[in-house]
Each structure stands twice: as C-alpha cells, then as structure tokens.
C-alpha cells in the first residue's frame, strides 16, 4: 500500500502497528510520525503515537506531558475509546492513579461496550485499589508478565542468552513462583469472585456466570470477606494434611 500511495496516513499507521508487533520500535516511530504529519487530527493515530512514546519515556514529567497530549486529542474526539483506554493505562501503570484510570476505562467501555480488552483493563483498575487483592493476585500478574517476556523471546531469540547466564537465578525464581502460586493463586480467584466489584471475563462470560457473580455481590461485604478468609485458610491447611505436615507448623 505504501508503494502505491506513500502519502496515505492510514497505511503508515498500520505499518507502525506491524512494526510494533515485531518489536521494531524505531521503524514504528518513523511511520507514526509520518502519519501524524499527514493527518494530525486523527485520534487513532495520536493514540498510537502516544503509546509508542511511552515505550522510552519513563519519568513523571514526561507522563504528565502525555496526559496533556491525550486531553488535547480528546478535545477533538471526546468519545474515542482508544484515547480513553490509553489515558487509563497511563494513569494506572505510570502515575499510580487507579481512580482516574477507572474513569477513563469506563468511558472507553461506553464507546465500545463489547471490547474485552477494555473490560479487563477496568477490572485491573478496580482491583488495584484493593491491597489484599494486590497480594493474592501476585501469581496471576507474574504469569501475565511472563507471557510478555515469552513474546519478546520468540521475536528476539538472542535474549535467551541472558537466561543462560542467569540460569540459577531463573531456576530459583520458578521454584519461588510455584510455591507462591500454590498458596495464592486459588485464593486470588476466590477473592475476584467474592470481593472485586467488576468481573474480569466481561463479554466472554456466560449468562449463568454473570448471574452467579451478581448474586454473590449482593451478600454483605463482611460475609463475603469471612468466606474468603475461610477458603484462604482451608486451602493450605488441606494441602498440609495431604502432605502429612502438622497444620499449625505448616501455617507458621
């Protein structure tokens, strides 16, 4: 497409997306810069350009500059779901403001209520405000991070050399992850169902799934929290009994 029409902003935008999937950040930056030159008021192009900027910008000052750029773009297209989602990511991941992130994710879902990614982002923003969930969800968050690491490894195999150099550290990490997952992963799922006020599955959830979750949410919060504590204690206690370890010693 670019060979036929090198001044088409849409082609440059999609070329930038293709480059990002192959982790060619510099090439993606060139394409999106050219796309903005050709169509500076296109909200989707601005959104992608700001996401590419975020890859290398890591200071609070730079983050606030991008907030200003997002708000300027939203002034031109106030209902653009991609802009609201990008601004939500910025608030959640860089500025640690889950409340503002939640607001923008809800705006994104108002524009595109069937988008699973936006529903998942909203769930994370709501859940991040809960300290207990941040602890028990540690395995789930690490597995998500490992998925990103795996993607990078597939695209850039030379990075496996880093793992070989730090082989013992990697083995120790996975042993630690196995222990933490056994203790916290089931508890994290129980906590999601009982105490987080958003559903992770979003539009993928069946009607019966949503109906059950809604019924649980109607219970008083203290009842749901006591049920969580009971299940949280019962899971490791059952594991200790299965392994022949005294429960009191195992809990300690």
mmCIF file of N, CA, C and O in Angstrom, residues 63-140:
data_model
loop_
_atom_site.group_PDB
_atom_site.id
_atom_site.type_symbol
_atom_site.label_atom_id
_atom_site.label_comp_id
_atom_site.label_asym_id
_atom_site.label_seq_id
_atom_site.Cartn_x
_atom_site.Cartn_y
_atom_site.Cartn_z
ATOM 1 N N UNK A 63 5.340 11.687 31.591
ATOM 2 C CA UNK A 63 3.992 11.109 31.666
ATOM 3 C C UNK A 63 2.932 12.197 31.695
ATOM 4 O O UNK A 63 1.902 12.106 31.009
ATOM 5 N N UNK A 64 3.170 13.251 32.484
ATOM 6 C CA UNK A 64 2.186 14.340 32.554
ATOM 7 C C UNK A 64 2.093 15.093 31.235
ATOM 8 O O UNK A 64 1.024 15.598 30.871
ATOM 9 N N UNK A 65 3.205 15.169 30.491
ATOM 10 C CA UNK A 65 3.149 15.783 29.158
ATOM 11 C C UNK A 65 2.241 14.971 28.240
ATOM 12 O O UNK A 65 1.468 15.531 27.458
ATOM 13 N N UNK A 66 2.327 13.635 28.357
ATOM 14 C CA UNK A 66 1.453 12.790 27.543
ATOM 15 C C UNK A 66 0.003 12.896 27.979
ATOM 16 O O UNK A 66 -0.911 12.811 27.145
ATOM 17 N N UNK A 67 -0.242 13.094 29.270
ATOM 18 C CA UNK A 67 -1.616 13.335 29.736
ATOM 19 C C UNK A 67 -2.191 14.560 29.029
ATOM 20 O O UNK A 67 -3.325 14.548 28.543
ATOM 21 N N UNK A 68 -1.385 15.612 28.957
ATOM 22 C CA UNK A 68 -1.827 16.838 28.287
ATOM 23 C C UNK A 68 -2.120 16.582 26.809
ATOM 24 O O UNK A 68 -3.119 17.070 26.261
ATOM 25 N N UNK A 69 -1.269 15.765 26.157
ATOM 26 C CA UNK A 69 -1.482 15.447 24.745
ATOM 27 C C UNK A 69 -2.752 14.612 24.558
ATOM 28 O O UNK A 69 -3.501 14.815 23.589
ATOM 29 N N UNK A 70 -2.976 13.660 25.473
ATOM 30 C CA UNK A 70 -4.210 12.866 25.400
ATOM 31 C C UNK A 70 -5.439 13.761 25.538
ATOM 32 O O UNK A 70 -6.416 13.617 24.797
ATOM 33 N N UNK A 71 -5.393 14.681 26.477
ATOM 34 C CA UNK A 71 -6.546 15.558 26.705
ATOM 35 C C UNK A 71 -6.793 16.475 25.514
ATOM 36 O O UNK A 71 -7.949 16.765 25.174
ATOM 37 N N UNK A 72 -5.716 16.909 24.867
ATOM 38 C CA UNK A 72 -5.881 17.727 23.660
ATOM 39 C C UNK A 72 -6.546 16.922 22.554
ATOM 40 O O UNK A 72 -7.422 17.424 21.831
ATOM 41 N N UNK A 73 -6.135 15.655 22.418
ATOM 42 C CA UNK A 73 -6.736 14.798 21.391
ATOM 43 C C UNK A 73 -8.194 14.502 21.718
ATOM 44 O O UNK A 73 -9.053 14.465 20.825
ATOM 45 N N UNK A 74 -8.503 14.313 23.013
ATOM 46 C CA UNK A 74 -9.887 14.054 23.406
ATOM 47 C C UNK A 74 -10.779 15.269 23.182
ATOM 48 O O UNK A 74 -11.991 15.124 22.982
ATOM 49 N N UNK A 75 -10.189 16.456 23.200
ATOM 50 C CA UNK A 75 -10.971 17.657 22.902
ATOM 51 C C UNK A 75 -11.485 17.612 21.463
ATOM 52 O O UNK A 75 -12.565 18.135 21.153
ATOM 53 N N UNK A 76 -10.721 16.975 20.568
ATOM 54 C CA UNK A 76 -11.134 16.842 19.165
ATOM 55 C C UNK A 76 -12.095 15.675 18.970
ATOM 56 O O UNK A 76 -12.966 15.718 18.100
ATOM 57 N N UNK A 77 -11.920 14.611 19.775
ATOM 58 C CA UNK A 77 -12.747 13.407 19.629
ATOM 59 C C UNK A 77 -13.047 12.856 21.029
ATOM 60 O O UNK A 77 -12.421 11.898 21.478
ATOM 61 N N UNK A 78 -13.996 13.467 21.753
ATOM 62 C CA UNK A 78 -14.197 13.144 23.179
ATOM 63 C C UNK A 78 -14.701 11.735 23.455
ATOM 64 O O UNK A 78 -14.635 11.278 24.595
ATOM 65 N N UNK A 79 -15.189 11.030 22.451
ATOM 66 C CA UNK A 79 -15.720 9.685 22.678
ATOM 67 C C UNK A 79 -14.838 8.599 22.054
ATOM 68 O O UNK A 79 -15.297 7.465 21.870
ATOM 69 N N UNK A 80 -13.590 8.921 21.769
ATOM 70 C CA UNK A 80 -12.700 7.931 21.166
ATOM 71 C C UNK A 80 -12.262 6.915 22.224
ATOM 72 O O UNK A 80 -11.584 7.258 23.195
ATOM 73 N N UNK A 81 -12.629 5.665 22.017
ATOM 74 C CA UNK A 81 -12.354 4.623 23.018
ATOM 75 C C UNK A 81 -10.860 4.381 23.193
ATOM 76 O O UNK A 81 -10.385 4.190 24.312
ATOM 77 N N UNK A 82 -10.108 4.395 22.085
ATOM 78 C CA UNK A 82 -8.668 4.138 22.169
ATOM 79 C C UNK A 82 -7.940 5.189 22.987
ATOM 80 O O UNK A 82 -7.022 4.872 23.757
ATOM 81 N N UNK A 83 -8.339 6.449 22.827
ATOM 82 C CA UNK A 83 -7.717 7.520 23.608
ATOM 83 C C UNK A 83 -8.022 7.365 25.096
ATOM 84 O O UNK A 83 -7.134 7.506 25.942
ATOM 85 N N UNK A 84 -9.275 7.057 25.423
ATOM 86 C CA UNK A 84 -9.631 6.874 26.833
ATOM 87 C C UNK A 84 -8.887 5.676 27.433
ATOM 88 O O UNK A 84 -8.396 5.742 28.562
ATOM 89 N N UNK A 85 -8.776 4.597 26.664
ATOM 90 C CA UNK A 85 -8.071 3.422 27.173
ATOM 91 C C UNK A 85 -6.580 3.712 27.365
ATOM 92 O O UNK A 85 -5.985 3.312 28.370
ATOM 93 N N UNK A 86 -5.981 4.422 26.409
ATOM 94 C CA UNK A 86 -4.566 4.774 26.536
ATOM 95 C C UNK A 86 -4.312 5.683 27.732
ATOM 96 O O UNK A 86 -3.319 5.510 28.455
ATOM 97 N N UNK A 87 -5.209 6.636 27.944
ATOM 98 C CA UNK A 87 -5.068 7.532 29.091
ATOM 99 C C UNK A 87 -5.272 6.763 30.400
ATOM 100 O O UNK A 87 -4.577 7.009 31.400
ATOM 101 N N UNK A 88 -6.185 5.799 30.374
ATOM 102 C CA UNK A 88 -6.366 4.944 31.546
ATOM 103 C C UNK A 88 -5.111 4.148 31.860
ATOM 104 O O UNK A 88 -4.696 4.041 33.020
ATOM 105 N N UNK A 89 -4.476 3.595 30.824
ATOM 106 C CA UNK A 89 -3.222 2.853 31.020
ATOM 107 C C UNK A 89 -2.151 3.751 31.622
ATOM 108 O O UNK A 89 -1.386 3.335 32.502
ATOM 109 N N UNK A 90 -2.077 4.975 31.131
ATOM 110 C CA UNK A 90 -1.076 5.920 31.622
ATOM 111 C C UNK A 90 -1.284 6.206 33.117
ATOM 112 O O UNK A 90 -0.346 6.158 33.913
ATOM 113 N N UNK A 91 -2.537 6.474 33.490
ATOM 114 C CA UNK A 91 -2.831 6.749 34.906
ATOM 115 C C UNK A 91 -2.573 5.519 35.773
ATOM 116 O O UNK A 91 -2.052 5.631 36.883
ATOM 117 N N UNK A 92 -2.938 4.346 35.275
ATOM 118 C CA UNK A 92 -2.823 3.138 36.091
ATOM 119 C C UNK A 92 -1.376 2.678 36.243
ATOM 120 O O UNK A 92 -0.927 2.365 37.354
ATOM 121 N N UNK A 93 -0.635 2.625 35.127
ATOM 122 C CA UNK A 93 0.679 1.984 35.136
ATOM 123 C C UNK A 93 1.826 2.948 35.447
ATOM 124 O O UNK A 93 2.850 2.524 35.985
ATOM 125 N N UNK A 94 1.667 4.222 35.100
ATOM 126 C CA UNK A 94 2.776 5.147 35.278
ATOM 127 C C UNK A 94 2.547 6.153 36.402
ATOM 128 O O UNK A 94 3.487 6.530 37.101
ATOM 129 N N UNK A 95 1.300 6.593 36.576
ATOM 130 C CA UNK A 95 1.019 7.616 37.581
ATOM 131 C C UNK A 95 0.330 7.057 38.823
ATOM 132 O O UNK A 95 0.049 7.806 39.759
ATOM 133 N N UNK A 96 0.061 5.748 38.827
ATOM 134 C CA UNK A 96 -0.480 5.071 40.012
ATOM 135 C C UNK A 96 -1.773 5.721 40.525
ATOM 136 O O UNK A 96 -1.970 5.858 41.725
ATOM 137 N N UNK A 97 -2.625 6.128 39.604
ATOM 138 C CA UNK A 97 -3.912 6.715 39.990
ATOM 139 C C UNK A 97 -5.028 5.824 39.445
ATOM 140 O O UNK A 97 -5.541 6.039 38.336
ATOM 141 N N UNK A 98 -5.380 4.797 40.220
ATOM 142 C CA UNK A 98 -6.356 3.813 39.753
ATOM 143 C C UNK A 98 -7.751 4.415 39.587
ATOM 144 O O UNK A 98 -8.525 3.979 38.731
ATOM 145 N N UNK A 99 -8.085 5.429 40.410
ATOM 146 C CA UNK A 99 -9.421 6.029 40.325
ATOM 147 C C UNK A 99 -9.618 6.738 38.979
ATOM 148 O O UNK A 99 -10.658 6.563 38.323
ATOM 149 N N UNK A 100 -8.636 7.546 38.569
ATOM 150 C CA UNK A 100 -8.748 8.217 37.267
ATOM 151 C C UNK A 100 -8.677 7.208 36.129
ATOM 152 O O UNK A 100 -9.358 7.362 35.107
ATOM 153 N N UNK A 101 -7.855 6.171 36.289
ATOM 154 C CA UNK A 101 -7.779 5.125 35.269
ATOM 155 C C UNK A 101 -9.147 4.460 35.103
ATOM 156 O O UNK A 101 -9.608 4.245 33.973
ATOM 157 N N UNK A 102 -9.787 4.167 36.225
ATOM 158 C CA UNK A 102 -11.114 3.547 36.176
ATOM 159 C C UNK A 102 -12.101 4.421 35.412
ATOM 160 O O UNK A 102 -12.884 3.926 34.587
ATOM 161 N N UNK A 103 -12.069 5.730 35.656
ATOM 162 C CA UNK A 103 -12.974 6.650 34.952
ATOM 163 C C UNK A 103 -12.787 6.537 33.437
ATOM 164 O O UNK A 103 -13.767 6.441 32.685
ATOM 165 N N UNK A 104 -11.539 6.545 32.981
ATOM 166 C CA UNK A 104 -11.303 6.529 31.532
ATOM 167 C C UNK A 104 -11.603 5.158 30.918
ATOM 168 O O UNK A 104 -12.069 5.085 29.773
ATOM 169 N N UNK A 105 -11.359 4.076 31.673
ATOM 170 C CA UNK A 105 -11.741 2.764 31.151
ATOM 171 C C UNK A 105 -13.256 2.658 30.997
ATOM 172 O O UNK A 105 -13.751 2.055 30.040
ATOM 173 N N UNK A 106 -13.991 3.255 31.925
ATOM 174 C CA UNK A 106 -15.461 3.233 31.805
ATOM 175 C C UNK A 106 -15.910 4.052 30.592
ATOM 176 O O UNK A 106 -16.868 3.675 29.904
ATOM 177 N N UNK A 107 -15.225 5.157 30.340
ATOM 178 C CA UNK A 107 -15.544 5.951 29.144
ATOM 179 C C UNK A 107 -15.265 5.142 27.876
ATOM 180 O O UNK A 107 -16.035 5.193 26.908
ATOM 181 N N UNK A 108 -14.155 4.391 27.883
ATOM 182 C CA UNK A 108 -13.823 3.547 26.727
ATOM 183 C C UNK A 108 -14.898 2.483 26.515
ATOM 184 O O UNK A 108 -15.322 2.216 25.384
ATOM 185 N N UNK A 109 -15.385 1.892 27.616
ATOM 186 C CA UNK A 109 -16.410 0.858 27.506
ATOM 187 C C UNK A 109 -17.762 1.434 27.091
ATOM 188 O O UNK A 109 -18.549 0.757 26.431
ATOM 189 N N UNK A 110 -18.034 2.686 27.468
ATOM 190 C CA UNK A 110 -19.270 3.327 26.997
ATOM 191 C C UNK A 110 -19.263 3.447 25.477
ATOM 192 O O UNK A 110 -20.293 3.285 24.819
ATOM 193 N N UNK A 111 -18.074 3.727 24.924
ATOM 194 C CA UNK A 111 -17.960 3.866 23.469
ATOM 195 C C UNK A 111 -17.951 2.507 22.772
ATOM 196 O O UNK A 111 -18.508 2.359 21.687
ATOM 197 N N UNK A 112 -17.311 1.504 23.410
ATOM 198 C CA UNK A 112 -17.215 0.164 22.819
ATOM 199 C C UNK A 112 -17.516 -0.872 23.904
ATOM 200 O O UNK A 112 -16.602 -1.499 24.455
ATOM 201 N N UNK A 113 -18.787 -1.083 24.247
ATOM 202 C CA UNK A 113 -19.135 -1.958 25.370
ATOM 203 C C UNK A 113 -18.775 -3.425 25.177
ATOM 204 O O UNK A 113 -18.726 -4.173 26.150
ATOM 205 N N UNK A 114 -18.506 -3.838 23.961
ATOM 206 C CA UNK A 114 -18.163 -5.244 23.730
ATOM 207 C C UNK A 114 -16.680 -5.526 23.716
ATOM 208 O O UNK A 114 -16.278 -6.670 23.471
ATOM 209 N N UNK A 115 -15.850 -4.538 23.993
ATOM 210 C CA UNK A 115 -14.400 -4.719 23.898
ATOM 211 C C UNK A 115 -13.877 -5.437 25.143
ATOM 212 O O UNK A 115 -13.933 -4.915 26.256
ATOM 213 N N UNK A 116 -13.325 -6.623 24.951
ATOM 214 C CA UNK A 116 -12.851 -7.432 26.078
ATOM 215 C C UNK A 116 -11.620 -6.821 26.737
ATOM 216 O O UNK A 116 -11.440 -6.927 27.953
ATOM 217 N N UNK A 117 -10.757 -6.220 25.933
ATOM 218 C CA UNK A 117 -9.542 -5.612 26.497
ATOM 219 C C UNK A 117 -9.897 -4.468 27.441
ATOM 220 O O UNK A 117 -9.294 -4.328 28.514
ATOM 221 N N UNK A 118 -10.868 -3.654 27.061
ATOM 222 C CA UNK A 118 -11.264 -2.534 27.913
ATOM 223 C C UNK A 118 -11.902 -3.046 29.211
ATOM 224 O O UNK A 118 -11.690 -2.473 30.278
ATOM 225 N N UNK A 119 -12.691 -4.132 29.111
ATOM 226 C CA UNK A 119 -13.301 -4.708 30.311
ATOM 227 C C UNK A 119 -12.219 -5.242 31.249
ATOM 228 O O UNK A 119 -12.279 -5.049 32.463
ATOM 229 N N UNK A 120 -11.211 -5.902 30.683
ATOM 230 C CA UNK A 120 -10.114 -6.420 31.511
ATOM 231 C C UNK A 120 -9.347 -5.276 32.166
ATOM 232 O O UNK A 120 -8.984 -5.347 33.341
ATOM 233 N N UNK A 121 -9.118 -4.206 31.410
ATOM 234 C CA UNK A 121 -8.415 -3.051 31.973
ATOM 235 C C UNK A 121 -9.206 -2.437 33.126
ATOM 236 O O UNK A 121 -8.623 -2.049 34.153
ATOM 237 N N UNK A 122 -10.516 -2.333 32.956
ATOM 238 C CA UNK A 122 -11.357 -1.789 34.030
ATOM 239 C C UNK A 122 -11.265 -2.665 35.273
ATOM 240 O O UNK A 122 -11.151 -2.160 36.397
ATOM 241 N N UNK A 123 -11.303 -3.977 35.078
ATOM 242 C CA UNK A 123 -11.172 -4.894 36.216
ATOM 243 C C UNK A 123 -9.861 -4.632 36.963
ATOM 244 O O UNK A 123 -9.837 -4.556 38.194
ATOM 245 N N UNK A 124 -8.763 -4.493 36.235
ATOM 246 C CA UNK A 124 -7.460 -4.271 36.876
ATOM 247 C C UNK A 124 -7.441 -2.950 37.637
ATOM 248 O O UNK A 124 -6.847 -2.860 38.722
ATOM 249 N N UNK A 125 -8.075 -1.912 37.092
ATOM 250 C CA UNK A 125 -8.093 -0.621 37.776
ATOM 251 C C UNK A 125 -8.876 -0.703 39.076
ATOM 252 O O UNK A 125 -8.445 -0.171 40.113
ATOM 253 N N UNK A 126 -10.017 -1.377 39.044
ATOM 254 C CA UNK A 126 -10.821 -1.535 40.265
ATOM 255 C C UNK A 126 -10.072 -2.393 41.276
ATOM 256 O O UNK A 126 -9.996 -2.071 42.468
ATOM 257 N N UNK A 127 -9.485 -3.497 40.807
ATOM 258 C CA UNK A 127 -8.807 -4.428 41.704
ATOM 259 C C UNK A 127 -7.545 -3.826 42.317
ATOM 260 O O UNK A 127 -7.193 -4.134 43.459
ATOM 261 N N UNK A 128 -6.862 -2.955 41.573
ATOM 262 C CA UNK A 128 -5.602 -2.400 42.071
ATOM 263 C C UNK A 128 -5.809 -1.527 43.301
ATOM 264 O O UNK A 128 -4.885 -1.304 44.080
ATOM 265 N N UNK A 129 -7.012 -1.038 43.509
ATOM 266 C CA UNK A 129 -7.300 -0.200 44.680
ATOM 267 C C UNK A 129 -7.497 -1.038 45.942
ATOM 268 O O UNK A 129 -7.660 -0.497 47.028
ATOM 269 N N UNK A 130 -7.458 -2.351 45.792
ATOM 270 C CA UNK A 130 -7.663 -3.270 46.917
ATOM 271 C C UNK A 130 -6.325 -3.900 47.280
ATOM 272 O O UNK A 130 -5.784 -4.710 46.534
ATOM 273 N N UNK A 131 -5.776 -3.552 48.450
ATOM 274 C CA UNK A 131 -4.448 -4.011 48.855
ATOM 275 C C UNK A 131 -4.376 -5.523 48.982
ATOM 276 O O UNK A 131 -3.397 -6.155 48.563
ATOM 277 N N UNK A 132 -5.417 -6.135 49.554
ATOM 278 C CA UNK A 132 -5.394 -7.590 49.734
ATOM 279 C C UNK A 132 -5.356 -8.288 48.379
ATOM 280 O O UNK A 132 -4.608 -9.251 48.172
ATOM 281 N N UNK A 133 -6.152 -7.788 47.429
ATOM 282 C CA UNK A 133 -6.142 -8.419 46.109
ATOM 283 C C UNK A 133 -4.776 -8.272 45.439
ATOM 284 O O UNK A 133 -4.318 -9.171 44.743
ATOM 285 N N UNK A 134 -4.115 -7.157 45.658
ATOM 286 C CA UNK A 134 -2.791 -6.964 45.050
ATOM 287 C C UNK A 134 -1.807 -8.008 45.564
ATOM 288 O O UNK A 134 -0.856 -8.374 44.857
ATOM 289 N N UNK A 135 -2.017 -8.490 46.786
ATOM 290 C CA UNK A 135 -1.153 -9.539 47.323
ATOM 291 C C UNK A 135 -1.521 -10.900 46.743
ATOM 292 O O UNK A 135 -0.684 -11.603 46.181
ATOM 293 N N UNK A 136 -2.800 -11.275 46.846
ATOM 294 C CA UNK A 136 -3.191 -12.625 46.435
ATOM 295 C C UNK A 136 -3.197 -12.796 44.915
ATOM 296 O O UNK A 136 -3.198 -13.923 44.423
ATOM 297 N N UNK A 137 -3.183 -11.694 44.173
ATOM 298 C CA UNK A 137 -3.151 -11.797 42.709
ATOM 299 C C UNK A 137 -1.727 -11.799 42.167
ATOM 300 O O UNK A 137 -1.535 -11.768 40.952
ATOM 301 N N UNK A 138 -0.738 -11.845 43.041
ATOM 302 C CA UNK A 138 0.655 -11.803 42.601
ATOM 303 C C UNK A 138 0.972 -12.867 41.542
ATOM 304 O O UNK A 138 1.570 -12.553 40.509
ATOM 305 N N UNK A 139 0.584 -14.149 41.745
ATOM 306 C CA UNK A 139 0.885 -15.145 40.696
ATOM 307 C C UNK A 139 0.250 -14.808 39.351
ATOM 308 O O UNK A 139 0.902 -14.934 38.307
ATOM 309 N N UNK A 140 -1.010 -14.362 39.356
ATOM 310 C CA UNK A 140 -1.681 -14.038 38.089
ATOM 311 C C UNK A 140 -0.954 -12.918 37.355
ATOM 312 O O UNK A 140 -0.767 -12.973 36.134
#
